[in-house]
Coordinates of N, CA, C and O in Angstrom, one line a residue:
M1 N -27.6 133.6 224.6 CA -26.3 133.6 224.0 C -26.4 133.3 222.5 O -27.3 132.7 222.0
E2 N -25.4 133.8 221.8 CA -25.3 133.7 220.4 C -24.2 132.8 219.9 O -23.3 132.5 220.7
A3 N -24.2 132.4 218.6 CA -23.2 131.6 218.0 C -23.0 132.1 216.6 O -23.9 132.6 216.0
I4 N -21.7 131.9 216.1 CA -21.4 132.3 214.7 C -20.7 131.1 214.1 O -19.8 130.5 214.8
F5 N -20.9 130.8 212.9 CA -20.1 129.8 212.1 C -19.1 130.6 211.4 O -19.5 131.5 210.6
G6 N -17.8 130.4 211.6 CA -16.8 131.1 210.9 C -15.9 130.2 210.1 O -15.8 129.0 210.3
Y7 N -15.3 130.9 209.1 CA -14.4 130.2 208.2 C -13.3 131.1 207.8 O -13.3 132.3 208.3
G8 N -12.3 130.7 207.1 CA -11.2 131.6 206.7 C -10.4 131.9 208.0 O -10.1 131.1 208.8
S9 N -10.1 133.2 208.2 CA -9.2 133.6 209.3 C -10.0 133.4 210.6 O -9.3 133.4 211.7
L10 N -11.3 133.2 210.6 CA -12.0 133.1 211.8 C -11.8 131.7 212.5 O -12.2 131.6 213.7
I11 N -11.3 130.8 211.8 CA -11.0 129.5 212.4 C -9.9 129.5 213.4 O -9.7 128.6 214.2
L12 N -9.1 130.6 213.4 CA -8.0 130.7 214.3 C -8.5 131.5 215.5 O -8.9 132.6 215.4
P13 N -8.6 130.8 216.7 CA -9.2 131.4 217.9 C -8.6 132.8 218.2 O -9.4 133.7 218.4
P14 N -7.3 133.1 218.2 CA -6.9 134.5 218.5 C -7.4 135.5 217.5 O -7.7 136.6 217.9
S15 N -7.5 135.1 216.3 CA -8.1 136.0 215.3 C -9.5 136.4 215.6 O -9.9 137.5 215.5
S16 N -10.3 135.4 216.0 CA -11.7 135.6 216.3 C -11.8 136.4 217.6 O -12.6 137.4 217.7
I17 N -11.2 136.0 218.6 CA -11.3 136.6 219.9 C -10.8 138.1 219.9 O -11.3 138.9 220.6
A18 N -9.7 138.3 219.1 CA -9.2 139.7 219.0 C -10.2 140.7 218.6 O -10.1 141.9 218.9
R19 N -11.3 140.2 217.9 CA -12.3 141.1 217.5 C -13.1 141.7 218.6 O -13.9 142.7 218.4
F20 N -13.0 141.1 219.8 CA -13.7 141.6 221.0 C -12.8 142.6 221.7 O -13.3 143.3 222.7
D21 N -11.5 142.6 221.4 CA -10.6 143.5 222.1 C -10.6 144.9 221.5 O -10.1 145.1 220.4
D22 N -11.2 145.8 222.2 CA -11.3 147.2 221.7 C -10.0 147.8 221.2 O -10.0 148.5 220.2
E23 N -8.9 147.6 222.0 CA -7.6 148.1 221.6 C -7.1 147.6 220.3 O -6.6 148.3 219.5
L24 N -7.2 146.3 220.1 CA -6.7 145.7 218.9 C -7.6 146.1 217.7 O -7.1 146.4 216.6
K25 N -8.9 146.1 217.9 CA -9.8 146.6 216.9 C -9.5 148.0 216.5 O -9.5 148.3 215.3
E26 N -9.2 148.9 217.4 CA -8.9 150.3 217.1 C -7.6 150.4 216.3 O -7.6 151.2 215.4
K27 N -6.6 149.6 216.7 CA -5.4 149.6 215.9 C -5.6 149.2 214.5 O -5.1 149.8 213.5
L28 N -6.4 148.2 214.2 CA -6.7 147.7 212.9 C -7.5 148.8 212.1 O -7.2 149.1 211.0
D29 N -8.5 149.3 212.8 CA -9.3 150.4 212.1 C -8.5 151.6 211.7 O -8.6 152.2 210.7
D30 N -7.6 152.0 212.6 CA -6.7 153.1 212.4 C -5.9 152.9 211.1 O -5.7 153.7 210.3
R31 N -5.3 151.7 211.0 CA -4.5 151.4 209.9 C -5.3 151.4 208.6 O -4.8 151.8 207.6
R32 N -6.5 150.9 208.6 CA -7.3 150.8 207.4 C -7.7 152.3 207.0 O -7.7 152.6 205.9
E33 N -8.1 153.1 208.0 CA -8.5 154.5 207.7 C -7.3 155.3 207.1 O -7.5 156.1 206.3
N34 N -6.1 155.0 207.6 CA -4.9 155.7 207.1 C -4.3 155.0 205.9 O -3.2 155.4 205.4
E35 N -5.0 154.0 205.4 CA -4.6 153.3 204.2 C -3.2 152.8 204.3 O -2.4 152.7 203.3
E36 N -2.8 152.4 205.5 CA -1.5 151.8 205.7 C -1.6 150.3 205.4 O -2.6 149.7 205.7
Y37 N -0.5 149.7 204.9 CA -0.5 148.3 204.7 C -0.7 147.7 206.1 O -0.1 148.0 207.1
C38 N -1.6 146.7 206.1 CA -1.9 146.1 207.4 C -1.9 144.6 207.3 O -2.9 144.0 206.6
D39 N -1.0 143.9 207.8 CA -1.0 142.5 207.8 C -1.6 142.1 209.2 O -1.1 142.3 210.2
I40 N -2.9 141.7 209.1 CA -3.7 141.4 210.3 C -3.0 140.4 211.2 O -3.3 140.4 212.4
R41 N -2.1 139.6 210.7 CA -1.5 138.6 211.5 C -0.7 139.2 212.6 O -0.7 138.7 213.7
E42 N -0.1 140.4 212.4 CA 0.7 141.0 213.5 C -0.2 141.4 214.6 O 0.3 141.6 215.7
L43 N -1.5 141.7 214.4 CA -2.4 142.1 215.4 C -3.1 140.9 216.0 O -3.2 140.7 217.2
Y44 N -3.7 140.0 215.1 CA -4.5 138.9 215.6 C -3.6 137.8 216.1 O -4.2 136.9 216.7
L45 N -2.3 137.8 215.9 CA -1.5 136.8 216.5 C -0.5 137.4 217.5 O 0.5 136.7 217.9
S46 N -0.8 138.6 218.0 CA 0.0 139.2 219.0 C -0.2 138.6 220.3 O -1.1 137.9 220.6
D47 N 0.7 138.9 221.3 CA 0.6 138.4 222.6 C -0.7 138.9 223.2 O -1.4 138.1 224.0
Q48 N -1.1 140.1 222.9 CA -2.4 140.6 223.4 C -3.6 139.8 222.9 O -4.5 139.4 223.7
A49 N -3.6 139.4 221.7 CA -4.7 138.6 221.1 C -4.6 137.2 221.8 O -5.7 136.6 222.1
L50 N -3.4 136.6 221.9 CA -3.3 135.3 222.5 C -3.8 135.3 224.0 O -4.5 134.4 224.4
Q51 N -3.5 136.4 224.7 CA -4.0 136.5 226.1 C -5.5 136.7 226.1 O -6.2 136.1 227.0
S52 N -6.1 137.5 225.2 CA -7.5 137.6 225.1 C -8.2 136.2 224.9 O -9.2 135.9 225.5
W53 N -7.6 135.4 224.1 CA -8.1 134.0 223.9 C -8.0 133.2 225.1 O -9.0 132.6 225.5
E54 N -6.9 133.2 225.8 CA -6.8 132.5 227.0 C -7.8 132.9 228.1 O -8.2 132.1 228.9
D55 N -8.1 134.2 228.1 CA -9.0 134.7 229.1 C -10.5 134.5 228.8 O -11.4 134.7 229.6
S56 N -10.7 134.1 227.6 CA -12.1 133.9 227.0 C -12.7 132.6 227.5 O -12.0 131.6 227.7
S57 N -14.0 132.6 227.5 CA -14.8 131.3 227.7 C -15.4 130.8 226.5 O -16.3 130.0 226.5
V58 N -15.0 131.4 225.3 CA -15.6 131.1 224.0 C -15.1 129.7 223.5 O -13.9 129.5 223.6
N59 N -16.0 128.9 223.0 CA -15.6 127.6 222.4 C -15.5 127.7 220.9 O -16.2 128.5 220.3
F60 N -14.7 126.8 220.4 CA -14.5 126.7 218.9 C -14.7 125.2 218.6 O -13.9 124.4 219.0
V61 N -15.7 124.9 217.9 CA -16.0 123.5 217.5 C -16.0 123.3 216.0 O -16.7 124.0 215.3
P62 N -15.1 122.4 215.5 CA -15.0 122.2 214.1 C -16.3 121.7 213.5 O -16.9 120.8 214.1
A63 N -16.7 122.2 212.4 CA -18.0 121.8 211.8 C -18.1 122.0 210.3 O -17.2 122.6 209.7
K64 N -19.1 121.5 209.7 CA -19.4 121.8 208.3 C -20.9 122.1 208.1 O -21.7 121.7 208.9
I65 N -21.1 122.9 207.0 CA -22.5 123.2 206.7 C -22.7 122.7 205.2 O -22.0 123.1 204.3
N66 N -23.7 121.9 205.0 CA -24.1 121.5 203.6 C -24.9 122.5 203.0 O -25.6 123.3 203.6
G67 N -24.8 122.6 201.6 CA -25.6 123.5 200.8 C -25.0 124.9 200.8 O -25.7 125.9 200.5
V68 N -23.7 125.0 201.1 CA -23.1 126.3 201.1 C -21.7 126.1 200.5 O -21.1 125.1 200.7
E69 N -21.2 127.1 199.7 CA -19.9 127.1 199.1 C -19.2 128.4 199.3 O -19.9 129.4 199.5
R70 N -17.9 128.4 199.3 CA -17.1 129.6 199.4 C -16.7 130.1 198.0 O -16.5 129.3 197.1
S71 N -16.6 131.4 197.8 CA -16.1 131.9 196.6 C -15.4 133.3 196.9 O -15.8 133.9 197.9
Y72 N -14.5 133.7 196.0 CA -13.9 135.0 196.2 C -14.8 136.0 195.5 O -14.5 136.5 194.4
S73 N -15.9 136.4 196.1 CA -16.9 137.2 195.5 C -17.2 138.5 196.3 O -18.0 139.3 195.8
F74 N -16.5 138.7 197.4 CA -16.8 139.8 198.2 C -15.7 140.9 198.1 O -14.5 140.6 198.4
E75 N -16.0 142.0 197.5 CA -15.0 143.1 197.4 C -14.9 143.9 198.7 O -15.9 144.4 199.1
A76 N -13.7 143.9 199.2 CA -13.5 144.6 200.5 C -12.2 145.5 200.5 O -11.2 145.0 200.0
Y77 N -12.4 146.7 201.0 CA -11.3 147.7 201.1 C -10.5 147.7 199.8 O -11.1 147.6 198.7
D78 N -9.3 147.9 199.9 CA -8.4 147.9 198.7 C -7.7 146.6 198.5 O -6.7 146.5 197.8
Q79 N -8.2 145.5 199.2 CA -7.5 144.3 199.2 C -8.0 143.3 198.1 O -7.6 142.2 198.0
G80 N -8.9 143.8 197.3 CA -9.5 142.9 196.2 C -10.6 142.0 196.8 O -11.3 142.4 197.7
N81 N -10.8 140.9 196.1 CA -11.9 140.0 196.5 C -11.6 139.2 197.7 O -10.4 138.7 197.8
M82 N -12.5 139.1 198.6 CA -12.4 138.3 199.8 C -13.3 137.1 199.7 O -14.2 137.0 198.9
L83 N -13.0 136.1 200.6 CA -13.7 134.9 200.6 C -15.1 135.1 201.2 O -15.2 135.7 202.3
A84 N -16.2 134.7 200.5 CA -17.5 134.8 201.0 C -18.2 133.4 200.9 O -17.8 132.6 200.1
A85 N -19.2 133.2 201.7 CA -20.0 132.0 201.7 C -21.4 132.3 201.0 O -22.0 133.4 201.2
E86 N -21.8 131.4 200.1 CA -23.1 131.5 199.4 C -23.9 130.3 199.4 O -23.3 129.2 199.4
E87 N -25.2 130.4 199.4 CA -26.0 129.2 199.3 C -25.7 128.5 198.0 O -25.3 129.1 197.0
S88 N -25.8 127.1 198.0 CA -25.4 126.3 196.9 C -26.2 125.1 196.9 O -27.1 124.9 197.6
D89 N -25.7 124.2 196.0 CA -26.4 122.8 195.9 C -26.1 122.1 197.2 O -25.0 122.2 197.8
E90 N -27.0 121.2 197.5 CA -26.9 120.4 198.8 C -25.6 119.5 198.8 O -25.1 119.3 199.9
E91 N -25.1 119.1 197.7 CA -23.9 118.3 197.7 C -22.6 119.1 198.0 O -21.6 118.5 198.3
K92 N -22.7 120.4 198.0 CA -21.5 121.2 198.3 C -21.6 121.6 199.8 O -22.6 121.6 200.4
W93 N -20.4 121.8 200.4 CA -20.3 122.2 201.8 C -19.0 122.9 202.1 O -18.1 123.0 201.3
I94 N -19.0 123.6 203.3 CA -17.8 124.3 203.7 C -17.5 123.9 205.1 O -18.3 123.5 205.9
N95 N -16.2 123.9 205.4 CA -15.7 123.6 206.8 C -15.5 125.0 207.5 O -15.3 126.0 206.9
G96 N -15.6 124.9 208.8 CA -15.4 126.1 209.6 C -15.5 125.7 211.1 O -15.2 124.5 211.4
V97 N -15.8 126.7 211.9 CA -15.9 126.4 213.3 C -17.2 127.1 213.8 O -17.5 128.2 213.3
I98 N -17.8 126.5 214.8 CA -18.9 127.2 215.5 C -18.2 127.9 216.7 O -17.5 127.3 217.5
I99 N -18.4 129.2 216.7 CA -17.8 130.1 217.8 C -19.0 130.4 218.7 O -19.9 131.1 218.4
F100 N -18.8 130.0 220.0 CA -19.9 130.2 221.0 C -19.4 130.0 222.4 O -18.4 129.4 222.5
P101 N -20.1 130.3 223.4 CA -21.3 131.2 223.4 C -20.8 132.7 223.4 O -19.7 133.0 223.9
L102 N -21.5 133.5 222.7 CA -21.2 134.9 222.5 C -22.3 135.7 223.2 O -23.4 135.4 223.0
S103 N -21.8 136.6 224.0 CA -22.8 137.5 224.6 C -23.4 138.4 223.5 O -22.8 138.5 222.4
G104 N -24.4 139.1 223.8 CA -25.0 140.1 222.8 C -23.9 141.1 222.4 O -23.8 141.4 221.2
E105 N -23.1 141.6 223.3 CA -22.1 142.6 223.0 C -21.0 142.0 222.2 O -20.6 142.6 221.2
E106 N -20.6 140.8 222.5 CA -19.5 140.1 221.7 C -20.0 139.8 220.3 O -19.3 140.0 219.3
F107 N -21.3 139.4 220.2 CA -21.9 139.2 218.9 C -21.9 140.4 218.0 O -21.5 140.4 216.8
E108 N -22.3 141.6 218.6 CA -22.3 142.8 217.9 C -20.9 143.3 217.5 O -20.7 143.7 216.3
K109 N -19.9 143.1 218.3 CA -18.5 143.5 218.0 C -18.0 142.6 216.9 O -17.4 143.1 215.9
F110 N -18.3 141.3 216.9 CA -17.9 140.4 215.9 C -18.6 140.8 214.6 O -17.9 140.9 213.5
S111 N -19.9 141.1 214.6 CA -20.6 141.4 213.4 C -20.1 142.7 212.8 O -20.0 142.8 211.6
E112 N -19.6 143.7 213.6 CA -19.1 144.9 213.1 C -17.8 144.6 212.2 O -17.6 145.3 211.2
T113 N -17.0 143.7 212.6 CA -15.8 143.4 211.9 C -16.1 142.6 210.6 O -15.2 142.6 209.7
E114 N -17.2 142.1 210.5 CA -17.6 141.4 209.3 C -18.6 142.2 208.4 O -19.4 141.6 207.6
N115 N -18.6 143.4 208.6 CA -19.5 144.4 207.9 C -19.4 144.2 206.4 O -18.3 144.1 205.8
G116 N -20.6 144.1 205.8 CA -20.6 143.9 204.3 C -20.9 142.5 203.9 O -21.4 142.3 202.7
Y117 N -20.6 141.5 204.7 CA -20.8 140.1 204.3 C -22.3 139.8 204.5 O -23.0 140.4 205.4
D118 N -22.9 139.0 203.7 CA -24.2 138.5 203.8 C -24.3 137.5 205.0 O -23.3 136.7 205.2
V119 N -25.3 137.6 205.8 CA -25.5 136.7 206.9 C -26.4 135.5 206.4 O -27.5 135.8 205.9
L120 N -26.0 134.3 206.6 CA -26.8 133.1 206.2 C -27.2 132.6 207.6 O -26.4 132.2 208.4
I121 N -28.5 132.5 207.8 CA -29.1 131.9 209.0 C -29.3 130.4 208.8 O -29.9 130.0 207.8
K122 N -28.7 129.7 209.7 CA -28.8 128.2 209.6 C -29.3 127.7 210.9 O -29.0 128.2 212.0
E123 N -30.1 126.6 210.8 CA -30.6 126.0 212.0 C -29.6 125.0 212.5 O -28.7 124.5 211.8
K124 N -29.6 124.7 213.8 CA -28.6 123.8 214.4 C -28.6 122.5 213.7 O -27.5 121.9 213.5
E125 N -29.7 122.0 213.2 CA -29.8 120.7 212.5 C -29.0 120.7 211.2 O -28.7 119.6 210.6
E126 N -28.8 121.9 210.6 CA -28.2 122.0 209.3 C -26.6 122.0 209.5 O -25.9 122.0 208.5
I127 N -26.1 122.0 210.7 CA -24.7 122.1 210.9 C -24.2 120.7 211.5 O -24.8 120.2 212.5
E128 N -23.2 120.2 210.9 CA -22.6 118.9 211.4 C -21.3 119.1 212.0 O -20.4 119.7 211.4
T129 N -21.1 118.8 213.3 CA -19.8 118.9 213.9 C -18.9 117.7 213.6 O -19.4 116.6 213.3
Y130 N -17.6 118.0 213.7 CA -16.7 116.9 213.6 C -16.3 116.3 214.9 O -15.5 115.4 215.0
I131 N -17.0 116.7 216.0 CA -16.8 116.1 217.3 C -18.0 115.3 217.6 O -19.1 115.8 217.5
P132 N -17.8 114.0 218.0 CA -19.0 113.2 218.4 C -19.9 113.8 219.4 O -19.4 114.5 220.3
E133 N -21.2 113.6 219.3 CA -22.2 114.2 220.2 C -21.9 113.9 221.6 O -22.0 114.8 222.5
E134 N -21.4 112.7 221.9 CA -21.1 112.3 223.3 C -19.9 113.1 223.9 O -19.9 113.5 225.1
K135 N -19.0 113.5 223.0 CA -17.9 114.3 223.5 C -18.3 115.7 223.8 O -17.9 116.3 224.7
L136 N -19.2 116.2 222.9 CA -19.8 117.5 223.1 C -20.5 117.6 224.4 O -20.4 118.5 225.2
A137 N -21.3 116.5 224.7 CA -22.0 116.4 226.0 C -21.1 116.4 227.2 O -21.4 117.0 228.2
E138 N -20.0 115.7 227.1 CA -19.0 115.6 228.2 C -18.5 117.0 228.5 O -18.2 117.3 229.6
E139 N -18.3 117.8 227.5 CA -17.7 119.1 227.6 C -18.8 120.1 227.9 O -18.5 121.3 228.0
D140 N -20.1 119.7 228.0 CA -21.2 120.6 228.2 C -21.4 121.6 227.1 O -21.6 122.8 227.4
I141 N -21.2 121.2 225.9 CA -21.3 122.0 224.7 C -22.6 121.6 224.0 O -22.7 120.4 223.6
E142 N -23.5 122.5 223.8 CA -24.8 122.1 223.1 C -24.6 122.4 221.6 O -24.1 123.3 221.2

């Protein structure tokens, strides 16, 4: 099983889970290809996206990573600069969520929607959750 640390729109579970929904992803891709204005909220907050989240077994755990900062440095589509994460000084950090467990197929679909972003590989020890370890153990979350 795989995991992703997400920030920005990815902290909203329906936004993340909708990326596995082929129909929603196709709608978004069609709008981008046709250069139509696309407010992703109407897709990622739709009843269909909410249902996909309810049907999912994916967990979202609030967390932070030290030594990383966000900046508007990623140019995407015609929307201008997007928020990106970059390695930084140890005293800097970002908030986000750990999204897991993801099957290999879910991980690939997720990765496709984040095309163009740099991937930062972090070890489990480098990520600090905002949920006490004993609570994570109660919920059977590693």
